[in-house]
Coordinates of C-alpha atoms in Angstrom, one line a residue:
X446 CA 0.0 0.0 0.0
X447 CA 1.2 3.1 -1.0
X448 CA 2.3 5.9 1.9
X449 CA -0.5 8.5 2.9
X450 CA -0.6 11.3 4.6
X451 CA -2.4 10.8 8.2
X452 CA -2.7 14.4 9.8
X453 CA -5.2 13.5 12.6
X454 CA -2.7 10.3 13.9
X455 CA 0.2 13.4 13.5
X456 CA -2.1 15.2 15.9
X457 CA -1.5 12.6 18.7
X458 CA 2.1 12.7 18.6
X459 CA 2.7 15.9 19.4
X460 CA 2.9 16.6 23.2
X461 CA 5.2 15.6 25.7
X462 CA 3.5 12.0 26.1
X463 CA 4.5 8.7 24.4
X464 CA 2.3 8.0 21.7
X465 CA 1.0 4.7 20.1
X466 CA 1.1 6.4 17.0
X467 CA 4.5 6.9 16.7
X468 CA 5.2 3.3 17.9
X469 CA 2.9 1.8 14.9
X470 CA 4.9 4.1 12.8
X471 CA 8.0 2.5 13.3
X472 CA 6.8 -0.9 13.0
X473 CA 4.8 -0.1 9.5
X474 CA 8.3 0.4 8.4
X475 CA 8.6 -3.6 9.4
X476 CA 4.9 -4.6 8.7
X477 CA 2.6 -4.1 6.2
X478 CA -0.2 -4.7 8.1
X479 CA 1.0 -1.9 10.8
X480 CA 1.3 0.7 7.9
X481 CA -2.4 -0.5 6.4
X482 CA -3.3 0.1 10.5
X483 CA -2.5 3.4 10.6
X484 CA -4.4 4.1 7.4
X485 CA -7.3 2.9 8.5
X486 CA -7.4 4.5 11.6
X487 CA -6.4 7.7 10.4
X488 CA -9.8 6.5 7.9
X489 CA -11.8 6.0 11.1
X490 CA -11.1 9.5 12.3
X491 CA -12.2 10.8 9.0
X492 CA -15.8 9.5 9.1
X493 CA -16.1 8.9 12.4
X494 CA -16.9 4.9 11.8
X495 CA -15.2 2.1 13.6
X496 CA -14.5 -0.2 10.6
X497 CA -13.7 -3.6 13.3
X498 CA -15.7 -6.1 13.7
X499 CA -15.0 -7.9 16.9
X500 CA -15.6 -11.5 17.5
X501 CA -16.4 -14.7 15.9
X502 CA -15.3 -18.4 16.4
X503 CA -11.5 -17.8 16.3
X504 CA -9.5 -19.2 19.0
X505 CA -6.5 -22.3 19.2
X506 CA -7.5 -26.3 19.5
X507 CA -8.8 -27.4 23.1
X508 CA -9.4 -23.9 24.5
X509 CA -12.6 -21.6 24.1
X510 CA -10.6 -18.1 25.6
X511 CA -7.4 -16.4 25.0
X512 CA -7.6 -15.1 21.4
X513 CA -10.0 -12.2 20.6
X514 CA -11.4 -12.4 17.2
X515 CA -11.2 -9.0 14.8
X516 CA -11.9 -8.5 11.2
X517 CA -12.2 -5.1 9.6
X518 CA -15.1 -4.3 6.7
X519 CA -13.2 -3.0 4.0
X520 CA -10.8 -6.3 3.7
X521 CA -10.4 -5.8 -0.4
X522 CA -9.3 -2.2 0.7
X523 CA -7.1 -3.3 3.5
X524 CA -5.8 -6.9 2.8
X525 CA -3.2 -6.8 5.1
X526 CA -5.2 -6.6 8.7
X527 CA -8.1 -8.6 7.0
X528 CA -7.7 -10.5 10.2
X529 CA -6.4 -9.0 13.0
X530 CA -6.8 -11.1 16.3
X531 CA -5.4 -10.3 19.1
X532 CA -3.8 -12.8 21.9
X533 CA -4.3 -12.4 25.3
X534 CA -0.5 -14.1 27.2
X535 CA -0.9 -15.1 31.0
X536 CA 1.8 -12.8 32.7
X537 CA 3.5 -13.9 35.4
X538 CA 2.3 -12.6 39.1
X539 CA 3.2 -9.0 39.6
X540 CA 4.3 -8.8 36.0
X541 CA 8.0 -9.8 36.8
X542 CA 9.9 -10.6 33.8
X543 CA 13.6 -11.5 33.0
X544 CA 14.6 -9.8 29.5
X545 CA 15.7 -12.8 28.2
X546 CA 11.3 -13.3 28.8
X547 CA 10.8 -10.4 27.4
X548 CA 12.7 -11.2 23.8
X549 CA 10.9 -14.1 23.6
X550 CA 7.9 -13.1 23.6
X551 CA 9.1 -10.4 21.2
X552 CA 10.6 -12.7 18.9
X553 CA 7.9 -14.9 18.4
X554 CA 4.8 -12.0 17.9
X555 CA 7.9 -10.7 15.2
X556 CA 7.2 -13.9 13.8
X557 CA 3.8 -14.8 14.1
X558 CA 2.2 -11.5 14.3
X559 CA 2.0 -7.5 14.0
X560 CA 5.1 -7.1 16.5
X561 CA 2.6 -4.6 17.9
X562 CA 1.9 -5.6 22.2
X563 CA 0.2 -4.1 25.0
X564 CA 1.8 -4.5 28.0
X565 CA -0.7 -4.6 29.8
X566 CA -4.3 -5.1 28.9
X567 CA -6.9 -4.4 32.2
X568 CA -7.3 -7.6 32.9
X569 CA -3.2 -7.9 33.3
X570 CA -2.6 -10.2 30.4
X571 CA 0.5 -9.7 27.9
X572 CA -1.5 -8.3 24.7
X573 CA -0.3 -9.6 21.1
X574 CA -2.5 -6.9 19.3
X575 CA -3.1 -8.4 15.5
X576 CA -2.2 -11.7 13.9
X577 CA -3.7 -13.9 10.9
X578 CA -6.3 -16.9 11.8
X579 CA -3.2 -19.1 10.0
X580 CA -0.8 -17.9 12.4
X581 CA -2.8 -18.7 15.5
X582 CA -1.8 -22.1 16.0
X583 CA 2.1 -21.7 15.1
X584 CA 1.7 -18.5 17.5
X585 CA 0.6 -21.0 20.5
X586 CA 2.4 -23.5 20.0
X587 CA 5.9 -21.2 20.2
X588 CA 4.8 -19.6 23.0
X589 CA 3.9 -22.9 24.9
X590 CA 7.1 -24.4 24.0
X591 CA 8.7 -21.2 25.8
X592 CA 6.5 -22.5 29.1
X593 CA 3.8 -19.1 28.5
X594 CA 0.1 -20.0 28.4
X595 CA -2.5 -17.9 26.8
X596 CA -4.7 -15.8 30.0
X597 CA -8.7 -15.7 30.2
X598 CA -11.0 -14.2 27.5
X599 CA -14.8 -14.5 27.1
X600 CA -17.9 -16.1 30.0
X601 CA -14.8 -17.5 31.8
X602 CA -12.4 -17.1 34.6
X603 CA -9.9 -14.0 33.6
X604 CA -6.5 -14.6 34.0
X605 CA -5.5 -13.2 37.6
X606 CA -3.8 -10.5 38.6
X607 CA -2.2 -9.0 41.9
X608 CA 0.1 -6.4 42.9
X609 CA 3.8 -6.9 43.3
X610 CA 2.9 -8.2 47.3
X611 CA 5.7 -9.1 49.1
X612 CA 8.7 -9.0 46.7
X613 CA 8.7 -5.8 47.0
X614 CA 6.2 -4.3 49.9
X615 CA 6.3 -4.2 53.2
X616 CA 2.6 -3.4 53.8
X617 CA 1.6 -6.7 52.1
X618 CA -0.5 -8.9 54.3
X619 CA -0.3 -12.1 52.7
X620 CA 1.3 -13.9 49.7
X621 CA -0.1 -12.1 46.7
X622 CA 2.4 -13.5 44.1
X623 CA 1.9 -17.0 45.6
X624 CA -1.9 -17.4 45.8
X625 CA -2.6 -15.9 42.1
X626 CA 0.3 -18.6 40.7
X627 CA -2.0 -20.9 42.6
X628 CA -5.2 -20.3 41.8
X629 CA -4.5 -19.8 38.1
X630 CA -2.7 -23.4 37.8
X631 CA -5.9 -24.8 40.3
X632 CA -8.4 -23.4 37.6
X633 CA -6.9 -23.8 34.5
X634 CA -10.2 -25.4 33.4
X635 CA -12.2 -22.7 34.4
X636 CA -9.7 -20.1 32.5
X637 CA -9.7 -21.7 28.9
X638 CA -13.1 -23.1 28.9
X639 CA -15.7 -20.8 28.9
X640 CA -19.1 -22.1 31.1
X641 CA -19.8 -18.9 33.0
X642 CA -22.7 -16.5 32.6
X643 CA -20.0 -14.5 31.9
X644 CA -16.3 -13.3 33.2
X645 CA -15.3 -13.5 36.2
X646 CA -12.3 -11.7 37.5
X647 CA -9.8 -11.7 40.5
X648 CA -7.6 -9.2 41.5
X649 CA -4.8 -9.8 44.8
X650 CA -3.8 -6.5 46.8
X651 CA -1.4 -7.4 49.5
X652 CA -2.7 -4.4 51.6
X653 CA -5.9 -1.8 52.1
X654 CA -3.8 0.7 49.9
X655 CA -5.2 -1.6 46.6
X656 CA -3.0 -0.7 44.2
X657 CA -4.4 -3.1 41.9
X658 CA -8.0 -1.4 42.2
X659 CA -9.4 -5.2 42.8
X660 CA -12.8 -3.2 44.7
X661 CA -14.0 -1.8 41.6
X662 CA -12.6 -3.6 38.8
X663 CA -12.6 -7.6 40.0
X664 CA -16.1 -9.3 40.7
X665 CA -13.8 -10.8 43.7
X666 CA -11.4 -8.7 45.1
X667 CA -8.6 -9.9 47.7
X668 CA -7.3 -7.3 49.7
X669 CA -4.6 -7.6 52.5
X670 CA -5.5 -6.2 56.0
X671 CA -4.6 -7.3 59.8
X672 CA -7.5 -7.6 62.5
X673 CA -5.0 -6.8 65.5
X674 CA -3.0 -3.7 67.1
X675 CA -1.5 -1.3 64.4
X676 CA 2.5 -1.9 65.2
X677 CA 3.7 1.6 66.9
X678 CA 7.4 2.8 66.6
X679 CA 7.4 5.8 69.4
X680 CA 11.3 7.0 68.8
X681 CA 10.5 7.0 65.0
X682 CA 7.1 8.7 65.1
X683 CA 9.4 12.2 67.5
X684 CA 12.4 11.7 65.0
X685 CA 9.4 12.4 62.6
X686 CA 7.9 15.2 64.6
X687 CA 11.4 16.5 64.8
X688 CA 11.9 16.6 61.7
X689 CA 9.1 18.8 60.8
X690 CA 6.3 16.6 60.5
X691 CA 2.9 18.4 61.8
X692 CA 1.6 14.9 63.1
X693 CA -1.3 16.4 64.7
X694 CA -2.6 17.8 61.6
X695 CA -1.3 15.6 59.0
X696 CA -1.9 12.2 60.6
X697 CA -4.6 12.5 63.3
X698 CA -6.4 15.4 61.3
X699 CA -6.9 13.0 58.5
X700 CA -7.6 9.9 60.1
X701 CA -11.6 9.1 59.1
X702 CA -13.1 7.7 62.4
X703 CA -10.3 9.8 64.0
X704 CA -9.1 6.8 66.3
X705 CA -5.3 8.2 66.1
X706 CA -3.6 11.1 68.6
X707 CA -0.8 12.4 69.4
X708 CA 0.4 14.1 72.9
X709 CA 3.8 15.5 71.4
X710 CA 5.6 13.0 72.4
X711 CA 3.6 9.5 72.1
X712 CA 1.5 8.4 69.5
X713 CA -1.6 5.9 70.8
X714 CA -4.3 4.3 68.5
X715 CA -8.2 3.0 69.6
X716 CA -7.2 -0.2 67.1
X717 CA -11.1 -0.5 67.3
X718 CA -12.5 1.9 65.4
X719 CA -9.2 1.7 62.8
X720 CA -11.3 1.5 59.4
X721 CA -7.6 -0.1 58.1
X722 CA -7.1 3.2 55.7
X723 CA -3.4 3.0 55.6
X724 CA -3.0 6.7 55.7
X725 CA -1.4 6.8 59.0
X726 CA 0.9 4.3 57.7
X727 CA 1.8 5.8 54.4
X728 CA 2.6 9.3 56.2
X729 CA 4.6 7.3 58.6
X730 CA 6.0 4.1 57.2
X731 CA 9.1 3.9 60.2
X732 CA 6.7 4.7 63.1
X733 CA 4.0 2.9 62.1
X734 CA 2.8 -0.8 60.2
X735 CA 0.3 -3.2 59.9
X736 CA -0.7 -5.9 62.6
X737 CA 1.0 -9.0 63.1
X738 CA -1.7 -11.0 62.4
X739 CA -2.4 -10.6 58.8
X740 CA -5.2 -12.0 56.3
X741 CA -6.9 -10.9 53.4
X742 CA -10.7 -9.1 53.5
X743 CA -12.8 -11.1 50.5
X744 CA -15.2 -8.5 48.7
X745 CA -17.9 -9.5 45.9
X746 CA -19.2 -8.1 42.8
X747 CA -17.3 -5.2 41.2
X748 CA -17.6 -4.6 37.1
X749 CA -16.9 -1.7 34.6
X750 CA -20.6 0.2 33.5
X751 CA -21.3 -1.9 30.3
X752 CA -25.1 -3.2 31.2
X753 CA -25.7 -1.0 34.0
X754 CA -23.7 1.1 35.8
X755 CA -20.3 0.9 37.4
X756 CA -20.5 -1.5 40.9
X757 CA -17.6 -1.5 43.7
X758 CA -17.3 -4.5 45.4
X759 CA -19.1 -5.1 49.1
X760 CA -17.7 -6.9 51.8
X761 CA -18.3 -10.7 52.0
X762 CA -15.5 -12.3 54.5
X763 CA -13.8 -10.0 56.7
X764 CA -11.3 -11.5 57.5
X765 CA -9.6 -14.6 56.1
X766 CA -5.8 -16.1 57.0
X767 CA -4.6 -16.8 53.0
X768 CA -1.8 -19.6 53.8
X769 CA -1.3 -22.6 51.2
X770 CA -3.5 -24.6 50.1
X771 CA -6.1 -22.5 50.2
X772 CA -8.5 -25.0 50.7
X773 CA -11.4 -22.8 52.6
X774 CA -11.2 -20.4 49.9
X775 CA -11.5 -22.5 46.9
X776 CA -14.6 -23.9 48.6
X777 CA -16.4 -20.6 49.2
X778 CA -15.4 -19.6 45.0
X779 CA -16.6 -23.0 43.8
X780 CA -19.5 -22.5 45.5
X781 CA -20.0 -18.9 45.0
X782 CA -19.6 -20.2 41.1
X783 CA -22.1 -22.8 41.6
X784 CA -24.7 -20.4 42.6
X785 CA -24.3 -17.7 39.7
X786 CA -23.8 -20.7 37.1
X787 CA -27.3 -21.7 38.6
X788 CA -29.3 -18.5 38.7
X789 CA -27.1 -15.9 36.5
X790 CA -28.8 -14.7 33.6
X791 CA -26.9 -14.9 30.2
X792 CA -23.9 -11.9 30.5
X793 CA -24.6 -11.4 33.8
X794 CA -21.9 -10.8 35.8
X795 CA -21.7 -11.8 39.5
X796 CA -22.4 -8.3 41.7
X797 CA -25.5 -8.0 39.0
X798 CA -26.9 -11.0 40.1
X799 CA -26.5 -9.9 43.4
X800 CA -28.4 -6.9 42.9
X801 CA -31.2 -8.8 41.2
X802 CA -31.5 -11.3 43.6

């Protein structure tokens, strides 16, 4: 295809942000089908049309999720991205990778595919954005060989995510990196085989902070907490006060059931009506920390506003000690799965039903 001018993408590039435009650019000097992308889209702004069509039964042998079927309408036009599917990679917890990981993964969408990747989609997953249906299978198979699995797409479980937890946080309350490694090998079935209503998503925080924003965007959200004493550091909490820190007004003042004070000298906490906000301990992470006895609070039924509007998740266990195997909470899921496979209606998601019923 010959080059055309595409003033509205130049639009987006200017600024001091990145811009996806200019990374398509220099792989349609690679790729045809990245340089008949950018015409298209720039084709899109024009008449203000989407030309994508997005689904269809496109997907690798023995698994229902994981590949996301796209055409575009104008394929005589645009022969290149006729197909364009996109692969969705299981990353590993906390999104830790090696380079050498990295450059494989690399090598083989350079391969197999556009070379163009999101890293990382909302769910989490590593994002392979635009292959053919021929290369689908040859895709898979390299990346299994290199020991990655494709992640959750369609009625099914999606693939789990979690913050970076302990490996590199001190405020994390249990094993987030261990338990979403678990849980994802434990329901593999339940990942690649689609027999939901419809998705179902988990997100792991180590800590109230929630940095993985599980209570509004995973239908069961996982977040780290303590249900004893806040740990107190007194000669850390005057070096701070030395040190300039107005604790009165920028700790106690913000506290939100105001359970925290300060005498000038000592700082003392009513642990009982500590909502667990973490702002005390963020302003002072040497003075203060979380308990000693650490679990996880489960909460149920946060989604995005697609049917109806946007849900945040309510509490549904407290408390909960998270230790391997896990056995107590893979009871309360498969059962919590049992029920909404019963009485879900079809693209229903799990806090929907719960308003419903």
């Amino acid at each position: 295809m010959a080059e055309k001018a595409t003033p509205m993408l130049d639009e987006l590039e200017k600024g001091p942000w990145p811009s996806f435009v200019t990374q398509i650019k220099e792989m349609a000097e690679e790729k045809e089908e990245c340089k008949q992308l950018l015409h298209l889209l720039e084709r899109s702004y024009e008449e203000k049309i989407g030309h994508w069509k997005h689904g269809g039964i496109v997907g690798v042998m023995g698994y229902g999720g994981g590949v996301i079927g796209r055409y575009n309408d104008l394929q005589e036009e645009y022969p290149a991205i006729a197909h364009f599917h996109t692969l969705r990679v299981n990353m590993p917890s906390g999104w830790f990778y090696t380079s050498e990981a990295l450059r494989t993964i690399c090598d083989i969408w350079d391969k197999h595919g556009s070379g163009l990747t999101n890293m990382h989609g909302s769910t989490g997953d590593i994002i392979l954005l635009g292959t053919k249906t021929d290369e689908l299978e040859p895709c898979f198979a390299a990346l299994t060989e290199k020991g990655f699995d494709l992640g959750g797409s369609g009625s099914d479980l999606r693939t789990p995510s979690c913050c970076c937890g302990p490996a590199r946080c001190e405020w994390a309350c249990y094993d987030t990196l261990h338990i979403t490694d678990h849980l994802t090998q434990h329901f593999q079935d339940e990942l690649h085989r689609p027999a939901f209503p419809y998705k179902f998503k988990f997100k792991f925080a180590g800590c109230p902070n929630d940095c993985v924003a599980s209570i509004a965007r995973a239908d069961m959200s996982f977040i780290g907490t303590w249900r004893d004493e806040i740990q107190v550091n007194q000669e850390e909490a005057r070096i701070y006060a030395e040190n300039g820190m107005n604790i009165e007004r920028d700790v106690c003042g913000n506290c939100p059931t105001k359970c925290i004070e300060w005498d000038g000298s000592e700082i003392s906490i009513d642990d009982s009506n500590c909502v667990k906000c973490m702002h005390c301990i963020n302003a002072m992470p040497k003075a203060l920390k979380p308990g000693k006895d650490r679990g996880a609070t489960i909460l149920l039924g946060a989604k995005a506003p697609i049917v109806d509007g946007a849900l945040l998740s309510s509490v549904l266990v407290p408390f909960m000690k998270l230790e391997p195997p896990y056995e107590e909470l893979k009871d309360l899921i498969e059962r919590i799965w049992d029920f909404w496979g019963e009485h879900g209606k079809n693209r229903e998601r799990c806090g929907e039903l719960m308003q419903r019923v």
